[in-house]
Amino acid sequence: MYKTIGVLAHVDAGKTTFCEQLLFHTNSIQTRGRVDHQDTFLDNHTIEQARGITIFAEQGRMQIGDDTYTLIDTPGHVDFSPEMERAIRVMDYAIIIVSAVEGVQGHTETVWQLLRQYNVPTFFFINKIDREGADVDAVMKQLRKECSKDVLLIEDPLRTDYVQSHIAEWLAERDEQLLDAYLTETLDAQTCLLQLQKLIKQEQAFPCFTGAALKDIGIKEFLSQLPLLTETRFDHQAPFQGEVFKIRHDGTQRLTFIKALQGTLHTRQDFTFGDVTEKITEIRLYNGSRFDTTQEVQAGEIFAVKGLSLAKVGDILGSTIPPQPYELVPTLQAKVQYDGQQHIKEVLQVFRLLEAEEPSLRVVWHEKFQEIHVHIMGVIQLEVLTEVLKNRFSLSVTFGEPKILYMESIVTTVTGYGHFEPLKHYAEVHLLMEPNIRGTGNTFVNACHADDLSVGNQRLIEKHLFEREHHGVLTGSPVTDVCFTLLTGRAHIKHTEGGDFREATFRALRQGLEQAENILLEPYYRFKLKASNDFIGRMMNDIQQADGTFDDPLLTEEQVTLTGRVPVATFMHYSTTFAAYTNGKGSISLQFDGYDKCHNSEEIIAQINYNKQADPDYTSSSIFCAKGKGYSVPWYEAKEAMHCL
C-alpha cells in the first residue's frame, strides 16, 4: 500500500527533528541530523540550513512492513504557507506537531483549518515532553477546545491484540454495535482498531501521541501504530490521473512532482497541453535529495518526472477538470529593484522560472515602466528570495517596501459594449456585468445564441475574459467578483481575424466599468487574540483603531479570547505590538479572510494616482470604420454606434 503522510506545525515545534527520527527508524537514513547542526536530511537547501527553518516541502520515502510511505516535511513559517497548502492537497494523512510547552499556536490553527477544508485525516503528536514547563494535560485541553472534542490521547501503544480499555469505551460510546459488545465484554482489539481506522478516515477521531523527537522518546511507539491506524485505497486499473504539486529545477532541467491519484504511469507516456503534446522521459522516486529512477509508478505514489515543461502546479494530468483554486493568497506585493548588468527582461525570465516553482509569486510585468512586481506573503519571503536569486542565479536584487494588494469590483449592473473594426478587422461584444457575492471571483454565463455568433467565437470571448487579470478604473487593480454574461456579438465572414475578439472583449469590459459604480477592495484578516483579562480594554481599543470589528469577547477567569475581522493594512505588524504589551504571553492567530470594502478608499485612490485614460493595456473606446478609415468612438457614445442593437 502507498501512503502519503505530511508533517505540519507552527515554526519551532520540532517538525523536522520528528521527520529525521521517522526516517532513521525505518532505515531510510543512516544517521540523524539536527536543525542546529545544519545537517538534517530534508532541510537540504543551504538557505534552510543557515536559517534553521523549513522553507521548501521535501519528501522522504520509508518502508514499514509491506507499506511504502512518502513523508512530506512542510514549512512551519506563515510566509511559506502556500508551499504547505500545495503539499496538503496530496496528503493521505497528516501529523500536526504541537509543543508540550507552547501548546496550540497561531499557525497551528491555520494548519488545522486547512486540513479540515481539504478533508485530510489528522494525527497529533505532542512533542518536547521532556522540556521544563511541558504540560500534556493542558495541551490536550487546548486541542479539544481549539481543534476538536474528538482528539483522543493514546498513551499505551495500540497493538493488534491490545487496545486500552478507555479507548474501547470511547469507541463504544460512538457506535451501538460496539457498545453492545463492550457491555457483554466481547469487544476485541481487532474490532476496535478497524473502527478507529474508520473514524480517523471520516475525520471523527484524531489520535494524539506524546514524545520528544530530539531525545527519541515515543517515536518507535508512534511508528509501530501507524500501519494499524492508516489505510489507503487507489484504483490501479483506471486511466492515469495525477496532481502536480511542486516544480523544481535540477540544473537546467525542470522536474515536475506529481501524486498519482489513479492508474499507472509509464515513461514515454504523452500528455497534451492545449495544442502541444509532451512526453515523460524519466520518472524519479525522491528520498530527500537522492533519487532512484523507475519505468512506471502506480496510484498513491509521489514522484518526479522529466519531459513536462507546460504542466502547472495544481494541474490534474489526465483530467479535464480545472484546478481547484488555493485558499492561501498573498496580500502584499513588492517591486523588484535591480541595477546590474543584465537586461531587465532577462531578470524577468528568472522570475518567471521562480514563479513556476512558487505560483503564489504571481510575477507582474509593467511594460510601460519596465518594472517587475511580485506577490508575497511576508517580508521573510523577500529575504529568502534575495538569497535564492544570489545563490542560484548570481543576481543581486533588492525589493521595495511591500505594499497591500488591492482589488476592485462593481456595485451596479451595467452592459458593456465593445466594437473593434479598423480596416479589414471586425468584432463586436455585448457583456452584461453584475456584482457577484463577495469572494466568488469572476464568473461567466453564456446567453448568446449560436445564430448571432458561432460557438467558437463565444468560447473565445470567455477565454479572453479569464486569460488575465483586468484592470479596474479606480486604481488599475485587478477586477474581481463580477458575473459576466455574454448577451450577443458579431463577427464578419471575411474580415474577423485572430485577436479581434480580444480587443472587442477588453473594450466592452472597460466600457462597462466606466458606466458602473466601482468600489475598492482590500484584504482582511480573521483574527483571534488570546491574553490575560487585564488587556481586554487595550485589545478592543487597538482593533477599533485599526478599523476592525470584533465578536463578543469570550471570558474565563484568567484570560480573554477576542475574534473578528480587520484590514491587513492596519494589522500586518500588530503581532510585534501585541507580543510587547502581553510580555510574549498572549497568542495571536491571523488568517486571510478574503477581500472586502476598503476602509480608506479615497486616500488609497489618491495615493496610487492611477490615470485610467493612459493605461496602455486598456481603453474604453471602440473603433469603427467608415470610408475605408478607422475612427474612435468614446465609451459614453459607444452604445448608440453598436451594430447588434
XYZ file of C-alpha atoms in Angstrom:
645
model
C 0.000 0.000 0.000
C 1.208 3.521 -0.797
C 0.553 6.205 1.826
C 1.487 9.890 1.830
C 1.860 11.443 5.269
C 2.548 15.120 5.842
C 4.107 16.630 8.949
C 2.903 20.132 9.841
C 3.384 22.540 12.714
C 3.896 26.088 13.915
C 7.534 27.103 13.414
C 9.947 25.624 16.029
C 7.590 22.875 17.286
C 10.190 20.244 16.286
C 8.723 19.056 12.998
C 11.982 18.465 11.069
C 13.593 16.622 14.031
C 10.487 14.394 14.202
C 10.838 13.587 10.467
C 14.556 12.733 10.947
C 13.636 10.220 13.637
C 10.934 8.544 11.492
C 13.334 8.193 8.559
C 16.114 6.885 10.808
C 13.952 4.235 12.497
C 12.694 2.972 9.109
C 16.307 2.735 7.798
C 15.744 5.426 5.167
C 18.734 7.328 6.536
C 21.780 6.020 8.397
C 22.344 8.976 10.735
C 20.037 11.525 12.318
C 20.726 15.178 11.582
C 19.884 18.129 13.789
C 18.455 21.501 12.797
C 21.017 23.326 14.979
C 23.855 21.300 13.400
C 22.589 22.237 9.903
C 22.715 18.608 8.732
C 19.083 17.464 8.586
C 18.138 15.176 5.706
C 15.048 17.010 4.442
C 16.204 20.612 5.045
C 18.900 20.134 2.416
C 18.920 23.657 0.930
C 21.739 25.906 2.162
C 19.251 28.698 2.985
C 17.191 26.329 5.157
C 20.303 25.113 6.958
C 21.577 28.649 7.578
C 18.212 29.884 8.917
C 17.235 26.712 10.761
C 13.704 26.751 9.269
C 11.939 24.660 6.637
C 11.183 26.702 3.504
C 10.562 24.025 0.868
C 8.287 20.983 1.234
C 10.584 17.986 0.729
C 9.789 14.304 0.832
C 11.445 11.195 2.209
C 10.482 7.565 1.497
C 10.194 4.915 4.158
C 9.081 1.312 4.366
C 7.031 -0.073 7.277
C 6.158 -3.729 6.724
C 4.573 -4.028 3.272
C 3.606 -0.346 3.086
C 5.593 2.407 1.360
C 5.227 5.817 2.986
C 6.105 9.171 1.469
C 6.829 11.576 4.301
C 6.461 15.288 3.481
C 8.134 17.842 5.761
C 6.331 21.169 5.250
C 7.281 24.763 6.130
C 6.025 25.975 9.530
C 6.514 29.679 8.884
C 3.445 31.613 7.725
C 5.426 33.308 4.897
C 5.843 29.906 3.207
C 2.358 28.564 3.880
C 1.334 28.345 0.161
C 4.083 25.682 -0.193
C 2.484 23.869 2.770
C -1.010 24.126 1.235
C 0.144 22.591 -2.054
C 1.597 19.658 -0.109
C -1.626 19.250 1.929
C -3.564 18.629 -1.300
C -1.603 15.409 -1.951
C -1.573 14.018 1.622
C -3.490 10.907 2.640
C -2.882 11.630 6.338
C -1.334 14.478 8.328
C 0.538 14.707 11.614
C 0.384 18.031 13.464
C 3.290 18.513 15.862
C 2.415 20.598 18.920
C 4.984 21.685 21.503
C 4.179 20.455 25.039
C 5.465 23.807 26.342
C 3.951 26.359 23.917
C 0.784 24.388 23.082
C -1.528 25.401 20.211
C -0.047 28.458 18.498
C -1.355 30.824 15.822
C -0.115 28.889 12.799
C -1.251 25.551 14.308
C -4.830 26.801 13.946
C -4.282 27.819 10.300
C -2.880 24.330 9.594
C -5.834 22.681 11.358
C -8.412 24.735 9.382
C -6.703 23.921 6.056
C -6.608 20.197 6.836
C -10.327 20.291 7.621
C -11.013 22.168 4.395
C -9.144 19.542 2.364
C -10.549 16.642 4.479
C -7.168 15.175 5.423
C -7.395 12.666 8.342
C -5.147 14.021 11.107
C -2.983 12.799 13.996
C -1.423 14.940 16.726
C 1.988 14.446 18.289
C 2.699 16.436 21.462
C 6.454 16.976 21.263
C 9.114 18.162 23.738
C 7.501 16.440 26.759
C 10.996 16.299 28.338
C 11.263 20.104 28.486
C 10.752 22.195 31.587
C 7.222 23.604 31.598
C 5.819 20.742 29.471
C 2.160 20.105 30.310
C 0.471 17.369 28.277
C -2.882 17.713 30.110
C -3.046 21.450 29.406
C -2.211 20.885 25.726
C -4.879 18.152 25.475
C -7.457 20.565 26.929
C -6.379 23.176 24.388
C -6.573 20.726 21.465
C -10.074 19.619 22.480
C -11.191 23.222 22.821
C -9.422 24.830 19.832
C -9.464 21.924 17.371
C -11.912 19.115 18.119
C -13.548 17.394 21.077
C -12.691 14.132 19.248
C -8.937 14.387 19.946
C -8.099 11.039 21.558
C -4.969 10.626 23.688
C -3.211 7.281 23.144
C -0.731 6.689 25.956
C -0.127 2.914 25.713
C 0.779 1.814 22.165
C -2.037 0.023 20.348
C -1.324 -3.497 19.092
C -3.292 -5.983 17.014
C -4.084 -7.825 20.269
C -4.319 -4.899 22.700
C -6.365 -1.727 22.977
C -6.610 0.222 26.245
C -9.992 -0.100 27.961
C -10.620 3.666 27.963
C -10.142 3.728 24.145
C -12.515 0.769 23.724
C -15.017 2.662 25.867
C -14.503 5.861 23.831
C -15.225 3.907 20.618
C -18.233 2.100 22.155
C -19.818 5.437 23.079
C -19.869 6.293 19.364
C -21.307 3.051 17.945
C -24.292 0.979 19.126
C -22.973 -2.413 17.928
C -19.648 -1.773 19.642
C -21.490 -0.660 22.767
C -23.378 -3.983 22.931
C -20.122 -5.911 22.507
C -18.430 -3.706 25.136
C -21.197 -4.283 27.688
C -21.092 -8.063 27.150
C -17.254 -7.934 27.275
C -16.906 -9.431 23.768
C -15.320 -6.351 22.151
C -11.912 -7.433 20.815
C -8.853 -5.344 19.902
C -9.164 -6.070 16.160
C -12.718 -4.674 16.006
C -11.605 -1.585 17.958
C -8.701 -0.950 15.579
C -10.897 -1.290 12.484
C -13.465 1.088 13.969
C -10.773 3.603 14.985
C -9.250 3.395 11.499
C -12.686 4.131 10.027
C -13.344 7.096 12.372
C -9.900 8.567 11.600
C -10.642 8.320 7.871
C -14.036 10.020 8.401
C -12.385 12.782 10.493
C -14.373 11.779 13.574
C -11.322 10.731 15.587
C -7.969 12.488 15.877
C -5.491 10.278 17.779
C -2.853 12.114 19.810
C 0.554 10.702 20.782
C 3.273 12.130 23.019
C 7.064 12.108 22.967
C 10.257 14.090 22.491
C 11.706 13.872 18.985
C 15.147 15.216 19.954
C 15.550 12.614 22.731
C 13.948 9.838 20.621
C 11.091 9.336 23.104
C 7.805 7.934 21.742
C 8.962 7.723 18.106
C 9.246 3.921 17.771
C 5.906 3.530 19.525
C 4.298 6.000 17.102
C 5.772 4.162 14.091
C 4.511 0.785 15.317
C 0.934 2.117 15.429
C 0.946 3.927 12.079
C 0.135 0.819 9.920
C -2.714 -0.123 12.309
C -4.439 3.266 12.014
C -3.932 4.185 8.345
C -5.315 2.685 5.181
C -5.403 3.856 1.560
C -7.263 2.544 -1.471
C -6.390 3.529 -5.033
C -7.745 2.322 -8.363
C -4.731 0.967 -10.269
C -6.835 -0.121 -13.268
C -8.363 3.288 -14.086
C -6.786 5.629 -16.680
C -3.880 7.582 -15.165
C -4.554 10.831 -13.286
C -2.036 12.755 -11.200
C -1.938 16.115 -9.411
C 1.077 18.374 -9.964
C 2.015 19.815 -6.558
C 5.574 21.036 -6.958
C 8.016 22.151 -9.653
C 11.776 22.274 -9.165
C 14.757 22.718 -11.471
C 17.657 20.283 -11.404
C 20.415 22.299 -13.043
C 18.930 23.032 -16.460
C 16.111 20.504 -16.400
C 12.663 21.001 -14.968
C 11.298 18.411 -12.535
C 7.522 18.119 -12.156
C 6.451 16.479 -8.870
C 3.194 14.529 -9.075
C 0.941 12.476 -6.809
C -0.663 9.620 -8.778
C -4.390 9.669 -7.969
C -5.372 6.652 -10.070
C -3.982 4.275 -12.686
C -0.354 3.664 -13.680
C 2.141 5.977 -15.394
C 4.944 4.737 -17.669
C 7.939 6.513 -19.136
C 7.362 7.682 -22.747
C 3.692 8.407 -21.905
C 2.244 11.535 -23.605
C 0.254 14.445 -22.181
C -1.395 17.211 -24.174
C -1.499 20.846 -23.061
C -3.653 22.904 -25.428
C -2.088 22.286 -28.840
C 1.209 20.863 -27.548
C 1.968 17.241 -26.627
C 4.829 16.421 -24.251
C 6.386 13.081 -23.370
C 7.558 11.785 -19.967
C 11.256 11.000 -20.445
C 12.192 9.939 -16.907
C 10.459 9.032 -13.620
C 12.277 9.602 -10.332
C 11.441 8.478 -6.800
C 12.968 11.001 -4.403
C 14.209 10.433 -0.876
C 15.497 13.832 0.263
C 17.920 14.994 -2.438
C 18.667 11.392 -3.501
C 16.577 9.583 -6.103
C 16.102 6.296 -7.952
C 14.743 6.112 -11.493
C 11.930 3.736 -12.408
C 9.961 2.809 -15.532
C 6.487 3.053 -14.005
C 4.622 4.298 -10.951
C 1.219 3.384 -9.551
C -1.656 5.276 -7.938
C -0.762 6.510 -4.471
C 2.900 7.173 -5.243
C 4.659 10.526 -5.195
C 7.350 11.008 -7.825
C 9.044 13.496 -10.135
C 9.114 13.410 -13.930
C 11.252 14.978 -16.620
C 9.936 15.991 -20.024
C 6.995 18.184 -18.994
C 7.564 21.929 -19.382
C 3.944 23.141 -19.609
C 2.288 21.432 -16.615
C 1.497 23.962 -13.878
C 1.212 23.455 -10.121
C -2.373 22.419 -9.332
C -2.990 20.780 -12.750
C -4.577 17.315 -12.743
C -2.857 15.380 -15.540
C -5.179 13.066 -17.460
C -8.261 15.065 -16.423
C -10.238 17.923 -17.949
C -11.336 19.220 -14.521
C -9.937 22.730 -13.986
C -7.554 23.016 -10.996
C -9.145 23.939 -7.666
C -8.012 27.416 -6.513
C -5.791 27.627 -3.437
C -7.042 29.070 -0.133
C -3.915 30.935 0.962
C -3.463 34.064 -1.139
C -0.667 36.665 -0.846
C -1.926 40.069 0.306
C 1.255 42.065 -0.380
C 3.258 42.992 -3.438
C 6.804 44.289 -3.755
C 8.715 45.964 -6.568
C 11.950 44.354 -7.796
C 14.912 46.750 -7.664
C 17.772 45.735 -9.965
C 20.590 47.832 -11.383
C 23.045 45.136 -12.517
C 24.447 44.338 -15.958
C 21.707 42.031 -17.213
C 18.753 43.372 -19.161
C 15.579 43.664 -17.058
C 13.804 41.233 -19.454
C 16.450 38.572 -18.622
C 15.783 39.166 -14.920
C 12.067 38.768 -15.706
C 12.807 35.309 -17.210
C 14.466 34.293 -13.935
C 11.382 35.447 -12.003
C 9.136 33.500 -14.411
C 11.190 30.393 -13.581
C 10.736 31.033 -9.842
C 7.020 31.675 -10.420
C 6.660 28.175 -11.927
C 8.136 26.794 -8.671
C 6.193 29.185 -6.402
C 2.930 30.086 -8.234
C 1.772 32.428 -5.455
C 4.529 34.884 -6.539
C 2.267 35.879 -9.475
C 5.002 37.902 -11.196
C 3.632 41.089 -12.804
C 5.490 42.862 -15.621
C 4.732 46.559 -16.207
C 5.831 47.201 -19.788
C 5.349 50.960 -19.568
C 7.649 51.370 -16.548
C 9.838 48.297 -17.326
C 9.180 47.091 -13.768
C 8.754 43.665 -12.167
C 6.424 43.227 -9.181
C 5.940 40.056 -7.133
C 3.118 38.962 -4.820
C 4.301 37.828 -1.394
C 3.073 36.517 1.966
C 5.561 38.468 4.105
C 8.995 40.066 4.488
C 10.882 36.854 5.380
C 9.844 35.507 1.980
C 11.565 38.530 0.373
C 14.761 37.865 2.350
C 14.752 34.249 1.143
C 14.020 35.328 -2.454
C 17.027 37.668 -2.316
C 19.242 34.763 -1.193
C 17.832 32.363 -3.826
C 18.482 34.905 -6.610
C 22.053 35.448 -5.403
C 22.999 31.801 -4.782
C 21.241 30.219 -7.727
C 21.295 32.885 -10.430
C 24.137 35.206 -9.271
C 21.698 38.140 -9.321
C 21.903 40.933 -6.749
C 18.323 42.091 -6.321
C 16.593 44.106 -3.617
C 12.884 44.757 -3.117
C 10.860 47.867 -2.425
C 8.710 48.205 0.685
C 5.864 45.615 0.417
C 2.520 47.216 -0.434
C -1.016 45.938 0.069
C -2.628 44.234 -2.932
C -5.938 45.968 -3.626
C -8.759 44.774 -5.885
C -11.780 46.429 -7.441
C -15.374 45.447 -8.088
C -18.707 46.937 -9.117
C -21.904 47.511 -7.119
C -24.277 48.279 -10.013
C -25.402 46.233 -13.025
C -24.375 47.523 -16.455
C -23.988 46.347 -20.038
C -20.569 46.900 -21.570
C -20.212 47.378 -25.327
C -17.043 46.819 -27.332
C -16.508 47.142 -31.078
C -13.222 46.693 -32.961
C -13.273 47.488 -36.668
C -10.136 49.046 -38.098
C -9.760 48.331 -41.838
C -10.040 44.560 -42.572
C -10.854 43.646 -38.921
C -14.240 43.151 -37.263
C -15.613 42.050 -33.873
C -18.406 43.228 -31.563
C -19.170 42.076 -27.995
C -22.022 42.928 -25.592
C -21.413 41.929 -21.949
C -23.848 42.191 -19.059
C -21.815 42.871 -15.904
C -23.380 42.206 -12.470
C -21.855 42.271 -8.968
C -21.112 38.797 -7.579
C -21.272 37.781 -3.915
C -18.051 38.923 -2.227
C -15.311 36.329 -2.586
C -16.885 34.486 -5.557
C -14.393 35.894 -8.059
C -15.286 36.472 -11.708
C -17.798 34.103 -13.308
C -19.185 33.668 -16.824
C -22.670 32.948 -18.180
C -23.368 32.485 -21.875
C -26.706 33.842 -23.066
C -25.633 34.348 -26.693
C -27.471 32.451 -29.437
C -25.390 30.484 -31.950
C -27.330 32.258 -34.747
C -25.708 35.551 -33.661
C -22.193 34.282 -33.021
C -20.508 30.924 -33.650
C -19.817 28.709 -30.627
C -16.086 29.001 -31.368
C -16.203 32.787 -31.086
C -18.347 32.600 -27.938
C -15.692 30.386 -26.341
C -13.014 32.824 -27.482
C -14.740 35.685 -25.623
C -14.926 33.560 -22.450
C -11.229 32.657 -22.824
C -10.237 36.334 -23.147
C -12.226 37.245 -20.016
C -10.229 34.742 -17.961
C -6.819 34.787 -19.629
C -5.526 37.529 -17.348
C -6.470 39.898 -14.548
C -8.275 43.009 -15.787
C -7.503 46.490 -14.517
C -10.175 48.446 -12.664
C -10.744 52.157 -13.341
C -10.087 53.433 -9.787
C -6.517 52.262 -9.179
C -5.769 49.845 -12.027
C -6.053 46.957 -9.501
C -7.478 43.586 -10.618
C -11.257 43.390 -11.110
C -13.000 40.656 -9.113
C -16.483 39.458 -8.062
C -18.149 40.277 -11.389
C -20.578 37.980 -13.199
C -20.093 38.439 -16.965
C -22.986 37.363 -19.189
C -22.321 37.271 -22.928
C -25.516 38.722 -24.433
C -24.588 38.853 -28.097
C -21.798 39.640 -30.503
C -20.936 39.724 -34.165
C -18.153 38.559 -36.471
C -17.530 39.222 -40.181
C -17.195 36.254 -42.553
C -14.273 37.863 -44.356
C -12.655 40.374 -42.003
C -12.642 38.868 -38.485
C -9.060 37.950 -37.607
C -7.458 36.288 -34.581
C -7.196 38.836 -31.798
C -10.195 40.920 -32.896
C -12.415 39.392 -30.209
C -9.777 40.026 -27.561
C -9.836 43.726 -28.494
C -13.640 43.881 -28.541
C -13.979 41.945 -25.241
C -11.476 44.134 -23.371
C -13.159 47.296 -24.684
C -16.616 46.002 -23.663
C -15.357 45.188 -20.176
C -13.749 48.602 -19.786
C -16.761 50.419 -21.220
C -18.934 48.623 -18.641
C -16.608 49.657 -15.803
C -16.810 53.292 -16.938
C -20.606 53.219 -16.515
C -20.708 51.218 -13.250
C -20.308 52.378 -9.687
C -16.895 50.936 -8.762
C -15.565 50.108 -5.289
C -12.068 49.473 -3.979
C -11.499 46.247 -2.012
C -8.720 45.394 0.413
C -7.633 42.115 2.064
C -8.903 41.284 5.554
C -7.638 39.057 8.337
C -9.799 36.903 10.559
C -8.033 37.332 13.878
C -8.029 35.508 17.177
C -6.327 37.173 20.141
C -5.850 35.475 23.493
C -4.380 37.243 26.503
C -4.824 37.903 30.202
C -8.083 39.640 31.209
C -6.058 42.729 32.161
C -5.574 43.547 28.474
C -9.197 43.369 27.248
C -9.573 47.162 27.037
C -6.317 47.613 25.163
C -7.167 44.818 22.698
C -10.634 46.185 21.884
C -9.312 49.699 21.516
C -6.495 48.585 19.172
C -8.949 46.704 16.941
C -11.266 49.710 16.682
C -8.289 51.960 15.933
C -7.327 49.523 13.152
C -10.841 49.806 11.613
C -11.629 46.217 12.601
C -14.738 44.647 14.119
C -14.914 42.015 16.840
C -17.404 39.448 18.141
C -18.465 39.222 21.792
C -15.363 38.502 23.908
C -15.046 35.033 25.469
C -14.005 35.471 29.080
C -12.677 32.884 31.513
C -11.354 33.607 35.000
C -7.866 34.340 33.716
C -7.978 35.102 30.024
C -10.000 36.679 27.261
C -10.359 35.498 23.647
C -11.280 38.054 21.025
C -12.164 37.144 17.417
C -13.173 39.319 14.476
C -12.120 40.865 11.154
C -9.610 43.605 10.481
C -7.920 45.079 7.363
C -4.488 43.577 6.625
C -3.144 47.107 6.006
C -3.739 48.248 9.584
C -2.910 44.957 11.311
C 0.001 43.376 9.418
C 2.604 44.491 12.003
C 0.377 44.143 15.056
C 1.863 40.845 16.315
C 5.022 42.709 17.442
C 2.975 45.293 19.397
C 0.779 42.550 20.872
C 3.782 40.461 21.993
C 5.325 43.560 23.604
C 2.366 44.584 25.770
C 1.440 40.987 26.760
C 5.125 40.220 27.534
C 5.064 37.441 24.936
C 2.339 35.565 26.838
C -0.532 36.461 24.507
C -1.371 34.359 21.455
C -2.315 35.817 18.077
C -3.663 33.984 15.040
C -4.220 35.786 11.727
C -5.842 34.094 8.751
C -6.556 35.620 5.356
C -10.317 36.160 5.217
C -10.909 37.397 1.680
C -11.444 40.896 0.308
C -13.945 43.498 1.442
C -14.676 47.198 1.072
C -11.551 49.287 1.640
C -11.645 51.270 4.901
C -9.816 54.301 3.409
C -10.689 54.178 -0.314
C -10.292 57.881 -1.074
C -6.857 58.039 0.495
C -5.620 54.964 -1.423
C -7.089 56.125 -4.760
C -5.310 59.481 -4.330
C -2.090 57.752 -3.286
C -1.990 55.328 -6.250
C -2.988 58.166 -8.603
C -3.933 55.858 -11.483
C -4.662 57.551 -14.783
C -7.363 55.416 -16.412
C -7.039 57.317 -19.714
C -3.360 56.422 -20.023
C -3.403 52.674 -19.306
C -1.540 51.132 -22.275
C -3.344 47.782 -21.858
C -6.903 49.110 -21.720
C -9.151 51.552 -23.463
C -12.890 52.034 -23.149
C -13.243 53.479 -26.676
C -14.497 51.429 -29.611
C -13.107 51.512 -33.140
C -15.480 51.779 -36.113
C -14.813 52.060 -39.818
C -16.182 54.488 -42.419
C -14.970 55.167 -45.985
C -12.015 52.796 -45.566
C -10.773 54.516 -42.402
C -10.970 53.529 -38.735
C -12.154 56.106 -36.193
C -12.521 56.051 -32.400
C -15.803 56.428 -30.509
C -15.508 57.276 -26.769
C -17.205 54.986 -24.220
C -20.112 57.384 -23.495
C -21.141 57.392 -27.192
C -20.319 53.744 -27.953
C -23.754 52.208 -27.259
C -25.508 54.283 -29.970
C -22.916 53.221 -32.556
C -23.178 49.439 -31.982
C -24.250 47.190 -34.869
C -26.065 44.483 -32.849
C -28.619 46.748 -31.145
